[in-house]
Coordinates of C-alpha atoms in Angstrom, one line a residue:
X3 CA 26.2 -9.6 -112.1
X4 CA 24.3 -6.5 -112.7
X5 CA 24.4 -4.2 -109.6
X6 CA 22.9 -1.2 -111.3
X7 CA 20.4 0.7 -109.2
X8 CA 16.7 -0.1 -109.9
X9 CA 14.3 2.7 -110.9
X10 CA 13.3 4.9 -108.0
X11 CA 9.8 6.4 -107.6
X12 CA 9.4 10.1 -108.2
X13 CA 8.7 10.8 -104.6
X14 CA 11.8 9.0 -103.3
X15 CA 14.8 11.0 -102.3
X16 CA 18.2 10.1 -103.4
X17 CA 19.6 9.2 -100.0
X18 CA 21.5 6.1 -98.8
X19 CA 19.6 2.9 -98.6
X20 CA 20.5 2.5 -95.0
X21 CA 21.4 5.1 -92.4
X22 CA 24.9 3.9 -91.3
X23 CA 24.7 5.6 -87.9
X24 CA 21.6 3.7 -86.8
X25 CA 21.3 0.9 -89.4
X26 CA 17.7 1.8 -89.8
X27 CA 15.9 1.8 -93.1
X28 CA 15.7 5.3 -94.5
X29 CA 14.2 6.5 -97.8
X30 CA 14.6 3.2 -99.5
X31 CA 14.3 2.1 -103.0
X32 CA 10.8 1.0 -104.0
X33 CA 11.7 -2.7 -104.0
X34 CA 13.2 -2.4 -100.5
X35 CA 10.5 -0.4 -98.7
X36 CA 9.2 -2.5 -95.8
X37 CA 5.6 -2.2 -96.9
X38 CA 2.8 -3.2 -94.5
X39 CA 1.3 -5.3 -97.3
X40 CA 4.3 -7.4 -98.4
X41 CA 5.7 -7.9 -94.9
X42 CA 9.3 -7.2 -95.9
X43 CA 10.0 -5.9 -92.4
X44 CA 8.3 -6.0 -89.0
X45 CA 6.2 -2.9 -89.2
X46 CA 2.8 -3.4 -87.7
X47 CA -0.2 -2.5 -90.0
X48 CA -2.5 0.4 -89.1
X49 CA -5.4 -1.2 -87.4
X50 CA -8.9 -0.1 -86.5
X51 CA -9.3 2.2 -83.6
X52 CA -9.6 5.8 -82.6
X53 CA -8.2 8.1 -85.3
X54 CA -6.6 11.3 -84.1
X55 CA -5.8 14.4 -86.2
X56 CA -2.3 14.7 -87.6
X57 CA -1.7 17.8 -85.5
X58 CA -2.7 16.0 -82.4
X59 CA -0.5 12.9 -83.2
X60 CA 2.5 15.1 -84.0
X61 CA 2.3 16.9 -80.7
X62 CA 1.7 13.7 -78.9
X63 CA 4.8 12.1 -80.4
X64 CA 6.9 15.1 -79.4
X65 CA 5.6 15.1 -75.9
X66 CA 6.1 11.4 -75.6
X67 CA 9.7 11.5 -76.8
X68 CA 10.6 14.5 -74.5
X69 CA 9.0 12.8 -71.5
X70 CA 10.7 9.5 -72.2
X71 CA 14.1 11.1 -72.8
X72 CA 14.1 12.8 -69.5
X73 CA 12.6 9.9 -67.6
X74 CA 15.4 7.6 -68.8
X75 CA 18.1 10.1 -67.8
X76 CA 16.6 10.9 -64.4
X77 CA 16.2 7.3 -63.5
X78 CA 19.6 6.4 -64.7
X79 CA 21.0 9.2 -62.5
X80 CA 19.1 8.0 -59.5
X81 CA 20.1 4.4 -60.1
X82 CA 23.8 5.2 -60.3
X83 CA 23.7 7.5 -57.3
X84 CA 22.1 4.7 -55.3
X85 CA 24.7 2.3 -56.6
X86 CA 27.6 4.7 -55.7
X87 CA 26.2 5.1 -52.2
X88 CA 26.0 1.3 -51.9
X89 CA 23.0 1.8 -49.7
X90 CA 21.0 -0.9 -51.4
X91 CA 23.7 -2.8 -53.2
X92 CA 24.0 -3.4 -56.9
X93 CA 21.3 -5.9 -57.3
X94 CA 18.9 -4.0 -55.0
X95 CA 19.3 -0.8 -57.0
X96 CA 18.8 -2.5 -60.3
X97 CA 15.8 -4.3 -59.0
X98 CA 14.0 -1.1 -57.9
X99 CA 14.8 0.6 -61.2
X100 CA 13.6 -2.3 -63.2
X101 CA 10.4 -2.6 -61.2
X102 CA 9.7 1.1 -61.9
X103 CA 10.2 0.5 -65.6
X104 CA 8.1 -2.6 -65.6
X105 CA 5.3 -0.7 -64.0
X106 CA 5.6 2.2 -66.3
X107 CA 5.7 -0.2 -69.3
X108 CA 2.1 -1.3 -68.8
X109 CA 0.9 2.3 -68.9
X110 CA 3.1 3.4 -71.8
X111 CA 2.4 0.3 -73.9
X112 CA -1.4 0.7 -73.4
X113 CA -1.2 4.4 -74.4
X114 CA 1.1 3.7 -77.3
X115 CA -0.8 0.8 -78.8
X116 CA -4.3 2.1 -78.1
X117 CA -4.0 5.8 -79.0
X118 CA -0.9 6.3 -81.0
X119 CA -0.9 3.2 -83.2
X120 CA -4.1 3.8 -85.3
X121 CA -3.1 7.1 -86.8
X122 CA -4.2 8.5 -90.1
X123 CA -0.8 8.6 -91.9
X124 CA 0.8 5.1 -92.3
X125 CA 4.0 6.5 -93.8
X126 CA 4.6 8.8 -90.8
X127 CA 3.8 6.0 -88.4
X128 CA 6.2 3.7 -90.2
X129 CA 9.1 6.0 -89.8
X130 CA 8.2 6.9 -86.2
X131 CA 7.8 3.2 -85.3
X132 CA 11.1 2.2 -86.7
X133 CA 12.8 5.1 -84.9
X134 CA 11.4 4.0 -81.5
X135 CA 12.1 0.3 -82.2
X136 CA 15.7 1.0 -83.2
X137 CA 15.2 -0.5 -86.6
X138 CA 14.8 -4.2 -86.2
X139 CA 14.8 -6.1 -89.4
X140 CA 12.4 -9.0 -89.6
X141 CA 11.3 -10.3 -92.9
X142 CA 8.1 -12.2 -93.7
X143 CA 9.7 -15.4 -95.0
X144 CA 6.4 -16.7 -96.2
X145 CA 6.5 -14.1 -98.9
X146 CA 10.2 -14.4 -99.9
X147 CA 11.4 -16.7 -102.7
X148 CA 14.7 -18.0 -101.3
X149 CA 15.5 -19.7 -104.6
X150 CA 16.4 -16.4 -106.2
X151 CA 20.1 -16.0 -105.4
X152 CA 22.9 -14.3 -107.2
X153 CA 26.6 -14.1 -106.5
X154 CA 29.7 -12.9 -108.3
X155 CA 31.2 -15.3 -110.9
X156 CA 34.5 -15.6 -109.1
X157 CA 32.9 -16.2 -105.7
X158 CA 34.7 -18.4 -103.2
X159 CA 32.6 -21.3 -102.0
X160 CA 34.1 -23.3 -99.1
X161 CA 33.9 -24.9 -95.7
X162 CA 35.8 -24.1 -92.5
X163 CA 37.5 -26.2 -89.8
X164 CA 40.1 -25.6 -87.1
X165 CA 43.1 -27.8 -86.3
X166 CA 42.3 -28.8 -82.7
X167 CA 38.6 -29.6 -83.5
X168 CA 39.3 -32.1 -86.3
X169 CA 43.0 -33.2 -86.5
X170 CA 43.5 -35.2 -83.4
X171 CA 46.7 -35.6 -81.6
X172 CA 46.7 -32.1 -80.2
X173 CA 48.0 -32.9 -76.7
X174 CA 50.4 -30.0 -76.2
X175 CA 48.3 -26.9 -76.2
X176 CA 46.1 -24.8 -73.9
X177 CA 43.0 -26.7 -74.8
X178 CA 44.4 -30.2 -74.1
X179 CA 45.4 -29.0 -70.6
X180 CA 42.0 -27.2 -70.1
X181 CA 40.1 -30.4 -71.0
X182 CA 41.7 -32.2 -68.0
X183 CA 40.7 -29.5 -65.5
X184 CA 37.9 -29.6 -63.0
X185 CA 35.8 -26.5 -62.3
X186 CA 34.0 -26.6 -59.0
X187 CA 34.1 -30.4 -59.1
X188 CA 32.8 -30.6 -62.6
X189 CA 34.7 -31.2 -65.9
X190 CA 35.6 -28.1 -67.7
X191 CA 34.2 -29.5 -70.9
X192 CA 30.5 -30.6 -71.1
X193 CA 30.0 -34.3 -70.4
X194 CA 33.7 -34.6 -69.6
X195 CA 34.5 -34.8 -73.3
X196 CA 38.1 -34.7 -74.5
X197 CA 39.2 -34.1 -78.0
X198 CA 41.2 -37.3 -78.4
X199 CA 41.5 -38.3 -82.1
X200 CA 38.7 -35.9 -83.0
X201 CA 37.9 -36.5 -86.7
X202 CA 41.4 -37.9 -87.3
X203 CA 41.7 -35.4 -90.1
X204 CA 45.5 -35.5 -89.7
X205 CA 45.5 -39.0 -91.2
X206 CA 42.5 -38.6 -93.5
X207 CA 43.3 -35.5 -95.5
X208 CA 42.8 -37.4 -98.8
X209 CA 39.4 -38.7 -97.7
X210 CA 38.2 -35.3 -96.6
X211 CA 39.4 -33.8 -99.8
X212 CA 37.0 -36.2 -101.5
X213 CA 34.2 -34.8 -99.4
X214 CA 35.0 -31.2 -100.6
X215 CA 35.0 -32.4 -104.2
X216 CA 31.6 -34.0 -103.6
X217 CA 30.3 -30.6 -102.4
X218 CA 31.8 -28.8 -105.4
X219 CA 33.6 -26.2 -103.3
X220 CA 36.6 -24.3 -104.6
X221 CA 38.1 -23.2 -101.3
X222 CA 38.9 -24.6 -97.8
X223 CA 39.6 -22.7 -94.6
X224 CA 41.7 -24.5 -92.0
X225 CA 44.2 -23.5 -89.2
X226 CA 47.8 -24.4 -88.6
X227 CA 48.4 -26.0 -85.2
X228 CA 51.0 -23.9 -83.5
X229 CA 51.7 -26.5 -80.8
X230 CA 52.6 -29.1 -83.5
X231 CA 54.8 -26.8 -85.5
X232 CA 56.6 -25.3 -82.5
X233 CA 56.1 -27.8 -79.6
X234 CA 58.8 -26.0 -77.6
X235 CA 60.0 -22.4 -77.8
X236 CA 62.3 -22.0 -80.8
X237 CA 62.2 -25.7 -81.8
X238 CA 60.4 -26.4 -85.1
X239 CA 59.0 -29.9 -85.9
X240 CA 59.9 -30.5 -89.5
X241 CA 57.5 -33.5 -89.8
X242 CA 54.5 -31.2 -88.9
X243 CA 55.8 -28.6 -91.3
X244 CA 56.1 -31.2 -94.1
X245 CA 52.6 -32.5 -93.3
X246 CA 51.0 -29.1 -93.9
X247 CA 53.1 -28.7 -97.1
X248 CA 51.6 -32.0 -98.4
X249 CA 48.1 -30.9 -97.4
X250 CA 48.4 -27.5 -99.1
X251 CA 49.8 -29.1 -102.2
X252 CA 46.9 -31.6 -102.3
X253 CA 44.3 -28.8 -102.3
X254 CA 46.1 -26.8 -104.9
X255 CA 46.4 -29.9 -107.2
X256 CA 42.6 -30.3 -107.0
X257 CA 41.8 -26.6 -107.6
X258 CA 40.8 -25.8 -104.1
X259 CA 42.1 -22.5 -102.7
X260 CA 43.8 -23.0 -99.3
X261 CA 42.6 -20.4 -96.8
X262 CA 45.0 -20.5 -93.8
X263 CA 44.2 -19.3 -90.2
X264 CA 47.2 -18.6 -88.0
X265 CA 45.5 -18.5 -84.6
X266 CA 42.2 -20.3 -83.9
X267 CA 42.0 -20.4 -80.1
X268 CA 45.0 -22.7 -79.5
X269 CA 48.5 -22.0 -78.2
X270 CA 51.4 -24.2 -77.2
X271 CA 51.8 -24.9 -73.5
X272 CA 55.2 -23.1 -73.3
X273 CA 53.5 -19.9 -74.6
X274 CA 50.7 -20.3 -72.0
X275 CA 53.3 -20.7 -69.2
X276 CA 54.6 -17.2 -70.2
X277 CA 51.0 -15.9 -69.6
X278 CA 50.4 -15.8 -73.4
X279 CA 48.7 -12.7 -74.7
X280 CA 48.2 -11.3 -71.2
X281 CA 51.7 -9.8 -71.6
X282 CA 52.5 -7.5 -74.4
X283 CA 56.1 -8.8 -74.8
X284 CA 54.7 -12.2 -75.8
X285 CA 53.4 -10.8 -79.0
X286 CA 56.9 -11.4 -80.4
X287 CA 56.6 -15.1 -79.9
X288 CA 53.4 -15.2 -82.0
X289 CA 55.0 -13.0 -84.6
X290 CA 58.0 -15.4 -84.8
X291 CA 55.6 -18.3 -85.4
X292 CA 53.7 -16.4 -88.1
X293 CA 56.9 -15.4 -89.9
X294 CA 58.1 -19.0 -89.8
X295 CA 55.0 -20.5 -91.4
X296 CA 54.7 -17.7 -93.9
X297 CA 58.2 -18.3 -95.2
X298 CA 57.3 -22.0 -95.5
X299 CA 53.9 -21.6 -97.2
X300 CA 53.8 -18.1 -98.5
X301 CA 54.7 -19.0 -102.1
X302 CA 51.7 -21.4 -102.2
X303 CA 49.0 -19.8 -100.0
X304 CA 47.5 -16.4 -101.0
X305 CA 44.7 -16.1 -98.5
X306 CA 45.6 -15.7 -94.8
X307 CA 43.7 -14.8 -91.6
X308 CA 45.7 -13.9 -88.5
X309 CA 43.4 -14.3 -85.5
X310 CA 40.0 -15.9 -85.3
X311 CA 37.3 -14.2 -83.3
X312 CA 39.3 -12.0 -80.8
X313 CA 36.2 -11.2 -78.8
X314 CA 34.9 -14.8 -78.5
X315 CA 38.3 -16.0 -77.4
X316 CA 38.7 -13.2 -74.8
X317 CA 35.1 -13.2 -73.5
X318 CA 35.0 -16.9 -73.0
X319 CA 38.5 -17.2 -71.6
X320 CA 38.8 -14.1 -69.4
X321 CA 35.2 -13.1 -68.6
X322 CA 33.1 -16.2 -68.5
X323 CA 35.9 -18.7 -67.8
X324 CA 34.6 -21.4 -70.1
X325 CA 37.7 -21.3 -72.4
X326 CA 41.3 -21.5 -71.3
X327 CA 42.7 -20.0 -69.2
X328 CA 39.4 -20.1 -67.4
X329 CA 39.7 -16.7 -65.7
X330 CA 37.0 -14.2 -64.8
X331 CA 38.8 -10.9 -64.8
X332 CA 37.2 -8.1 -67.0
X333 CA 40.2 -5.8 -66.6
X334 CA 42.6 -8.5 -67.8
X335 CA 40.2 -9.4 -70.6
X336 CA 40.4 -5.8 -71.9
X337 CA 44.2 -5.9 -71.9
X338 CA 44.2 -9.2 -73.8
X339 CA 41.8 -7.8 -76.4
X340 CA 44.2 -4.9 -77.0
X341 CA 47.2 -7.2 -77.2
X342 CA 45.5 -9.4 -79.8
X343 CA 44.6 -6.4 -81.8
X344 CA 48.2 -5.2 -81.7
X345 CA 49.4 -8.7 -82.6
X346 CA 47.3 -8.6 -85.7
X347 CA 48.8 -5.3 -86.7
X348 CA 52.3 -6.6 -86.1
X349 CA 51.8 -9.8 -88.0
X350 CA 50.1 -8.0 -90.9
X351 CA 52.9 -5.5 -91.3
X352 CA 55.7 -8.1 -91.1
X353 CA 54.0 -10.6 -93.5
X354 CA 53.2 -7.8 -96.0
X355 CA 56.8 -6.8 -96.0
X356 CA 57.9 -10.4 -96.7
X357 CA 55.3 -10.7 -99.5
X358 CA 56.8 -7.6 -101.2
X359 CA 60.3 -8.9 -100.8
X360 CA 59.4 -12.4 -102.2
X361 CA 56.8 -11.2 -104.7
X362 CA 54.1 -13.3 -103.2
X363 CA 50.5 -11.8 -103.8
X364 CA 49.3 -12.4 -100.3
X365 CA 45.9 -11.2 -98.9
X366 CA 45.8 -10.9 -95.1
X367 CA 42.9 -10.1 -92.9
X368 CA 41.3 -10.4 -89.4
X369 CA 38.3 -12.7 -88.7
X370 CA 35.6 -10.8 -86.7
X371 CA 32.7 -12.5 -85.2
X372 CA 29.5 -10.4 -84.9
X373 CA 26.8 -11.1 -82.4
X374 CA 24.3 -8.3 -82.3
X375 CA 23.0 -7.5 -78.8
X376 CA 19.4 -6.4 -79.2
X377 CA 17.1 -5.2 -76.5
X378 CA 14.4 -7.6 -75.4
X379 CA 12.3 -4.8 -74.0
X380 CA 12.6 -1.7 -76.1
X381 CA 10.9 0.5 -73.5
X382 CA 13.5 -0.3 -70.8
X383 CA 16.5 2.0 -70.8
X384 CA 18.5 -0.4 -68.6
X385 CA 18.1 -3.0 -71.4
X386 CA 19.3 -0.4 -73.8
X387 CA 22.3 0.4 -71.7
X388 CA 23.3 -3.2 -71.2
X389 CA 22.9 -3.8 -74.9
X390 CA 25.1 -0.8 -75.7
X391 CA 27.8 -2.0 -73.2
X392 CA 27.8 -5.5 -74.7
X393 CA 27.9 -4.2 -78.3
X394 CA 30.8 -1.9 -77.3
X395 CA 32.8 -4.6 -75.7
X396 CA 32.1 -7.3 -78.2
X397 CA 31.9 -5.5 -81.4
X398 CA 32.5 -1.7 -81.5
X399 CA 35.8 -1.4 -79.7
X400 CA 37.5 -3.8 -82.1
X401 CA 35.9 -2.5 -85.3
X402 CA 36.5 1.1 -84.3
X403 CA 40.2 0.3 -83.8
X404 CA 40.6 -0.9 -87.4
X405 CA 38.2 1.8 -88.6
X406 CA 39.8 4.8 -86.9
X407 CA 43.0 3.6 -85.2
X408 CA 41.6 4.4 -81.7
X409 CA 41.1 1.5 -79.3
X410 CA 38.8 2.4 -76.4
X411 CA 37.7 -0.5 -74.1
X412 CA 35.4 0.8 -71.4
X413 CA 33.4 -1.1 -68.8
X414 CA 32.2 0.6 -65.6
X415 CA 34.2 -0.3 -62.5
X416 CA 36.4 -2.7 -64.5
X417 CA 38.4 -1.2 -67.4
X418 CA 39.1 2.0 -69.2
X419 CA 41.8 1.5 -71.8
X420 CA 42.8 3.9 -74.5
X421 CA 45.3 3.2 -77.3
X422 CA 46.0 4.7 -80.7
X423 CA 47.8 3.3 -83.7
X424 CA 47.3 5.1 -87.0
X425 CA 48.6 2.1 -88.9
X426 CA 45.7 -0.1 -87.8
X427 CA 43.4 1.5 -90.4
X428 CA 45.5 0.0 -93.2
X429 CA 46.2 -3.4 -91.7
X430 CA 43.6 -5.5 -93.4
X431 CA 43.3 -6.5 -97.1
X432 CA 39.9 -7.9 -96.3
X433 CA 37.7 -8.6 -93.3
X434 CA 36.5 -12.1 -92.4
X435 CA 33.0 -12.4 -90.9
X436 CA 31.8 -15.1 -88.7
X437 CA 28.1 -14.8 -88.1
X438 CA 25.5 -17.1 -86.4
X439 CA 22.8 -15.2 -84.6
X440 CA 22.0 -12.4 -82.2
X441 CA 21.3 -12.1 -78.4
X442 CA 18.3 -10.4 -76.8
X443 CA 19.4 -8.5 -73.8
X444 CA 17.2 -8.2 -70.6
X445 CA 18.5 -6.8 -67.3
X446 CA 15.7 -8.5 -65.5
X447 CA 16.3 -11.9 -67.0
X448 CA 20.1 -11.6 -66.7
X449 CA 20.4 -10.5 -63.0
X450 CA 17.2 -11.8 -61.3
X451 CA 15.4 -14.5 -63.2
X452 CA 18.5 -16.3 -64.4
X453 CA 18.2 -18.5 -67.5
X454 CA 15.5 -21.2 -66.8
X455 CA 17.0 -23.5 -69.4
X456 CA 20.8 -23.1 -69.7
X457 CA 20.6 -24.0 -73.4
X458 CA 18.1 -21.3 -74.2
X459 CA 18.9 -17.6 -74.0
X460 CA 16.3 -14.9 -74.4
X461 CA 14.9 -14.5 -77.9
X462 CA 12.1 -12.8 -79.7
X463 CA 8.8 -14.5 -80.2
X464 CA 8.6 -17.3 -82.7
X465 CA 12.4 -17.4 -83.3
X466 CA 13.6 -20.9 -83.9
X467 CA 16.2 -22.2 -81.5
X468 CA 19.2 -24.2 -82.8
X469 CA 21.1 -26.7 -80.7
X470 CA 23.3 -23.9 -79.5
X471 CA 21.9 -21.3 -77.0
X472 CA 20.8 -19.0 -79.8
X473 CA 18.3 -18.8 -82.6
X474 CA 18.1 -18.6 -86.3
X475 CA 18.3 -15.0 -87.4
X476 CA 19.2 -14.5 -91.1
X477 CA 18.2 -10.9 -91.0
X478 CA 21.1 -10.3 -88.6
X479 CA 23.4 -11.8 -91.2
X480 CA 22.3 -9.0 -93.5
X481 CA 22.8 -6.4 -90.8
X482 CA 26.3 -7.7 -90.0
X483 CA 27.3 -7.5 -93.7
X484 CA 26.1 -3.9 -93.9
X485 CA 27.9 -3.1 -90.7
X486 CA 31.2 -4.4 -92.0
X487 CA 30.6 -2.5 -95.2
X488 CA 31.5 0.6 -93.3
X489 CA 35.2 -0.6 -93.1
X490 CA 35.4 -0.2 -96.9
X491 CA 37.1 -3.6 -97.2
X492 CA 36.2 -6.7 -99.2
X493 CA 34.2 -9.2 -97.0
X494 CA 34.7 -12.9 -96.8
X495 CA 32.2 -14.9 -94.7
X496 CA 34.6 -17.2 -93.0
X497 CA 32.1 -19.0 -90.8
X498 CA 28.3 -19.5 -90.9
X499 CA 26.4 -22.6 -89.9
X500 CA 23.9 -24.3 -87.7
X501 CA 24.1 -26.9 -84.9
X502 CA 21.3 -29.2 -85.8
X503 CA 21.6 -32.7 -84.5
X504 CA 18.3 -34.0 -85.9
X505 CA 18.8 -32.2 -89.2
X506 CA 15.4 -30.6 -89.2
X507 CA 16.3 -27.0 -89.8
X508 CA 19.6 -27.1 -91.8
X509 CA 18.0 -26.6 -95.2
X510 CA 15.9 -23.7 -93.9
X511 CA 18.9 -22.2 -92.3
X512 CA 21.1 -22.4 -95.3
X513 CA 18.4 -21.2 -97.7
X514 CA 17.5 -18.1 -95.6
X515 CA 21.1 -17.1 -94.8
X516 CA 22.1 -17.5 -98.4
X517 CA 19.2 -15.2 -99.3
X518 CA 20.3 -12.6 -96.8
X519 CA 23.8 -12.7 -98.2
X520 CA 22.6 -12.4 -101.8
X521 CA 20.4 -9.5 -100.8
X522 CA 23.4 -7.7 -99.1
X523 CA 25.5 -8.2 -102.3
X524 CA 22.7 -6.8 -104.4
X525 CA 22.6 -3.8 -102.1
X526 CA 26.3 -3.0 -102.5
X527 CA 28.2 -5.2 -100.0
X528 CA 31.5 -6.4 -101.5
X529 CA 31.2 -10.0 -100.4
X530 CA 33.7 -12.3 -102.1
X531 CA 33.4 -15.7 -100.5
X532 CA 31.4 -17.9 -98.1
X533 CA 32.7 -20.7 -95.9
X534 CA 30.2 -22.9 -94.2
X535 CA 31.0 -24.1 -90.7
X536 CA 31.7 -26.8 -90.8
X537 CA 32.7 -29.6 -93.2
X538 CA 32.6 -32.2 -90.4
X539 CA 31.0 -32.7 -87.0
X540 CA 33.8 -31.8 -84.6
X541 CA 34.9 -31.0 -81.1
X542 CA 32.9 -27.8 -80.3
X543 CA 35.2 -26.4 -77.6
X544 CA 33.6 -26.1 -74.2
X545 CA 30.5 -27.9 -75.4
X546 CA 32.4 -31.0 -76.4
X547 CA 31.0 -33.3 -79.1
X548 CA 27.4 -32.3 -78.5
X549 CA 26.7 -29.7 -81.2
X550 CA 26.5 -31.1 -84.7
X551 CA 27.6 -28.4 -87.2
X552 CA 28.9 -30.6 -89.9
X553 CA 27.6 -30.9 -93.4
X554 CA 29.0 -34.5 -93.0
X555 CA 27.9 -36.5 -90.0
X556 CA 30.9 -38.2 -88.3
X557 CA 30.7 -41.4 -86.3
X558 CA 33.6 -40.8 -83.9
X559 CA 34.0 -44.5 -83.1
X560 CA 34.4 -45.6 -86.7
X561 CA 35.4 -42.3 -88.3
X562 CA 32.8 -42.9 -91.0
X563 CA 31.5 -39.7 -92.8
X564 CA 28.0 -39.4 -94.2
X565 CA 26.5 -36.4 -96.0
X566 CA 23.5 -35.1 -94.2
X567 CA 20.2 -34.6 -96.1
X568 CA 20.0 -31.0 -94.9
X569 CA 23.4 -30.3 -96.4
X570 CA 22.3 -31.2 -99.9
X571 CA 20.9 -27.7 -100.5
X572 CA 24.3 -26.2 -99.9
X573 CA 25.8 -28.6 -102.4
X574 CA 23.1 -27.7 -104.9
X575 CA 23.6 -23.9 -104.4
X576 CA 27.3 -24.2 -104.9
X577 CA 27.1 -26.4 -108.0
X578 CA 24.4 -24.4 -109.7
X579 CA 26.0 -21.1 -109.1
X580 CA 29.4 -22.3 -110.2
X581 CA 27.7 -23.6 -113.4
X582 CA 26.0 -20.2 -113.9
X583 CA 22.5 -21.2 -113.0
X584 CA 21.1 -18.6 -110.6
X585 CA 17.7 -20.1 -109.8
X586 CA 17.1 -23.2 -107.8
X587 CA 14.4 -25.7 -108.7
X588 CA 11.4 -25.8 -106.3
X589 CA 12.2 -29.4 -105.4
X590 CA 15.7 -28.3 -104.2
X591 CA 14.2 -26.7 -101.1
X592 CA 12.1 -28.9 -98.9
X593 CA 11.9 -27.5 -95.4
X594 CA 9.4 -29.9 -94.0
X595 CA 8.0 -29.5 -90.5
X596 CA 10.5 -28.1 -88.0
X597 CA 10.6 -30.0 -84.7
X598 CA 12.8 -27.2 -83.2
X599 CA 11.6 -25.4 -80.1
X600 CA 10.6 -21.7 -80.4
X601 CA 11.0 -18.8 -78.2
X602 CA 8.0 -18.2 -75.9
X603 CA 5.4 -16.0 -77.4
X604 CA 4.6 -12.8 -75.6
X605 CA 0.9 -13.0 -76.5
X606 CA -1.5 -14.8 -74.1
X607 CA -2.3 -17.5 -76.7
X608 CA 0.8 -19.0 -78.2
X609 CA -1.2 -20.5 -81.0
X610 CA -2.3 -17.2 -82.3
X611 CA -0.1 -15.3 -84.8
X612 CA 2.5 -13.2 -83.0
X613 CA 1.7 -9.5 -83.2
X614 CA 4.4 -7.4 -84.8
X615 CA 4.4 -5.1 -81.7
X616 CA 6.3 -7.9 -80.0
X617 CA 9.3 -7.7 -82.4
X618 CA 11.8 -5.4 -80.9
X619 CA 14.8 -3.8 -82.5
X620 CA 18.6 -3.6 -82.3
X621 CA 20.4 -1.1 -80.1
X622 CA 22.9 1.1 -81.7
X623 CA 25.3 3.5 -80.1
X624 CA 24.2 7.1 -80.9
X625 CA 26.6 9.2 -83.0
X626 CA 28.5 11.6 -80.8

C-alpha cells in the first residue's frame, strides 16, 4: 500500500495533519481540508447576513474569548465556594450555575450566530469555529464513497468473543454468582437472564470454526476461562487445559491465528473471596495463572492480550454497580484501576522473560476501550468540566500511565492517587483498541432531568441510535485511532461492532467504520488488524441476551446459527481485500431505509435539515 504523502498546495504549511494536543484539524493536506463545499467536516457555511470589517471581527473575537474565559473561571469559583460552604447543597449549587449559563447561552448564541457568523473571511472563520467547538469531526456521508477501502496486505481480519459469553458451563466465577443476586428487589441482570449454556461454544468449537471459514477471516480472538482452568486456588484442571490445547490446534490447522485474552471480566470465586484486584497482594494470583497458561500455550500462540477494558470493568463494577462486585465506591474504583495497570506490567514482564528463555516470538499488549466524552453544550463550562473529568477517569489516566509511567487518578472529594513506574512505558508490544461510540455530556441532563429513556443517552442531532444506549459515530473511531497513535505502538482493533436486533443498520455501520479505519491508516496510523464483535449473538453481561451483536444470529433454544444479511458486507470486505481487490462493487452495499430512532433535533422542525451549528465538539484536556 502506498502511504506516500499527496501533493500539497503552495499555500499549505508543512505542519502535522492533526494537532495532537487538541486533536483538531490544523493546516491539512488539500484532500483532507474540511471544505464548506464538500462537507468533509461539520463546519457551517458562511451565510447571508451583516458583513463586518475584518478589523472589527478580529477585535470582537478577542473580546469574546477574553470575556468568556473570565466568565467561566469566575462562575466556577463561585460555584465551588458555594459547594464548599454547603449552604445550598451540591445539586442546588449546580442548578443555580447551570441556570445562569442557560440564560447566558441565549444571548451569546444570538450574538455569535447573527453577528459573528457571516464574516468576510471563510478561512479565518473556519479556524475560529473549530477552535471554539473543540474540533468535532462530522463527515458528510452522502458525499463519501465508502467502497474505497485499503488495508495492508498482511492485515489480520477476525472476530472476537469471550469465554463466559459463549462457552457455557461457567458456574464458578464472579459473574455466575452475580447473576443470582437481587439488587433492590430486582435481578442484577436485565430480564433476570442467566448465562446458562450460552452459545454452547465449549461443545461446538468445530461448528463455529466453520463459521469463521465461511467469513474468510484469518484470526480469532477469544479468552481463557480462569475459573475452569484453576477452579480452586493452586489446583489446575487438566481437562480444561487440554480443551484449550485442542481448540488452539484446530485454529492453527486451519490457518486462523489464535489471539488469546487472559482476563475478560471473569475471575474464579476463590479469587473474589480474597477481594480480587482490590488488594495489591492478589496480583500474584493472577500472575501465577498467566504464567501457567503461557507455559502451556506459549509455543503455539503468538498474540496475547492481558486485560480487557480496565476502565469498563472498573467503572461498571465499582462505580455504577452493574458488574460484579456491584459496588459504588469511587475511591476503591481508583485503587482497582491502579492494581489492574500494575497487574498488566507484572504479567508483561514475566511472560516476555519466559518468551526469551523459550525462544517464543510472543506479542503482548493491553486492550483499551475508548469512549470519548464530548460536550453536549459547547458554551457551558460545567459540561466541559464534567467531560474533562470523565475523559480523565475513563481514558487519560490509563493511557498516560503507559505513555509516561505516571498514574494519576483524581476525582474531586473521592480519589487522588499518584503512582510511578518507569517500566510501564515499555510494557506493550501493541495496543488493542475496543471502540463503539461516544457519549455527549450534559450536567443539566445528568443531574436534573435524568434520562427520559433509560436506553437512550444524550446524543447529537440526527445521530442514529443502536440497540445499546449509544449511537453510531464512525468519526470517533478515526479519532480514537489517532489518539492511540500517540503511544507509538502498533494498533490492533480488538473489538468493534453494533447491537442491531432487526439488522437494519449493520451494513451501514460496518461500511462507515471500515472507511474511518482505512482513512486513519492512510493518514499514518499503524493499524495491523480488525476483530469484529462478535462472531455470535451472546450473553451481553448486565444486559443479558437482549443486545444482538453477532454476525451470526443464534437461536439459544436450538443453538442454530444463521448468517445475518447485514453481516455479508463484512464477509465481502474481508474476502475482497484478502484477494487483493480494494474496491467493493456498488451492489455490495445496500443500506436501505433505516428504522432506527435518531437523537432529537435541536431545531424547531425535526423534518428540516439539521443546521451545522448544532454539532458540537469533543473536549480535550489543555496541555499544561
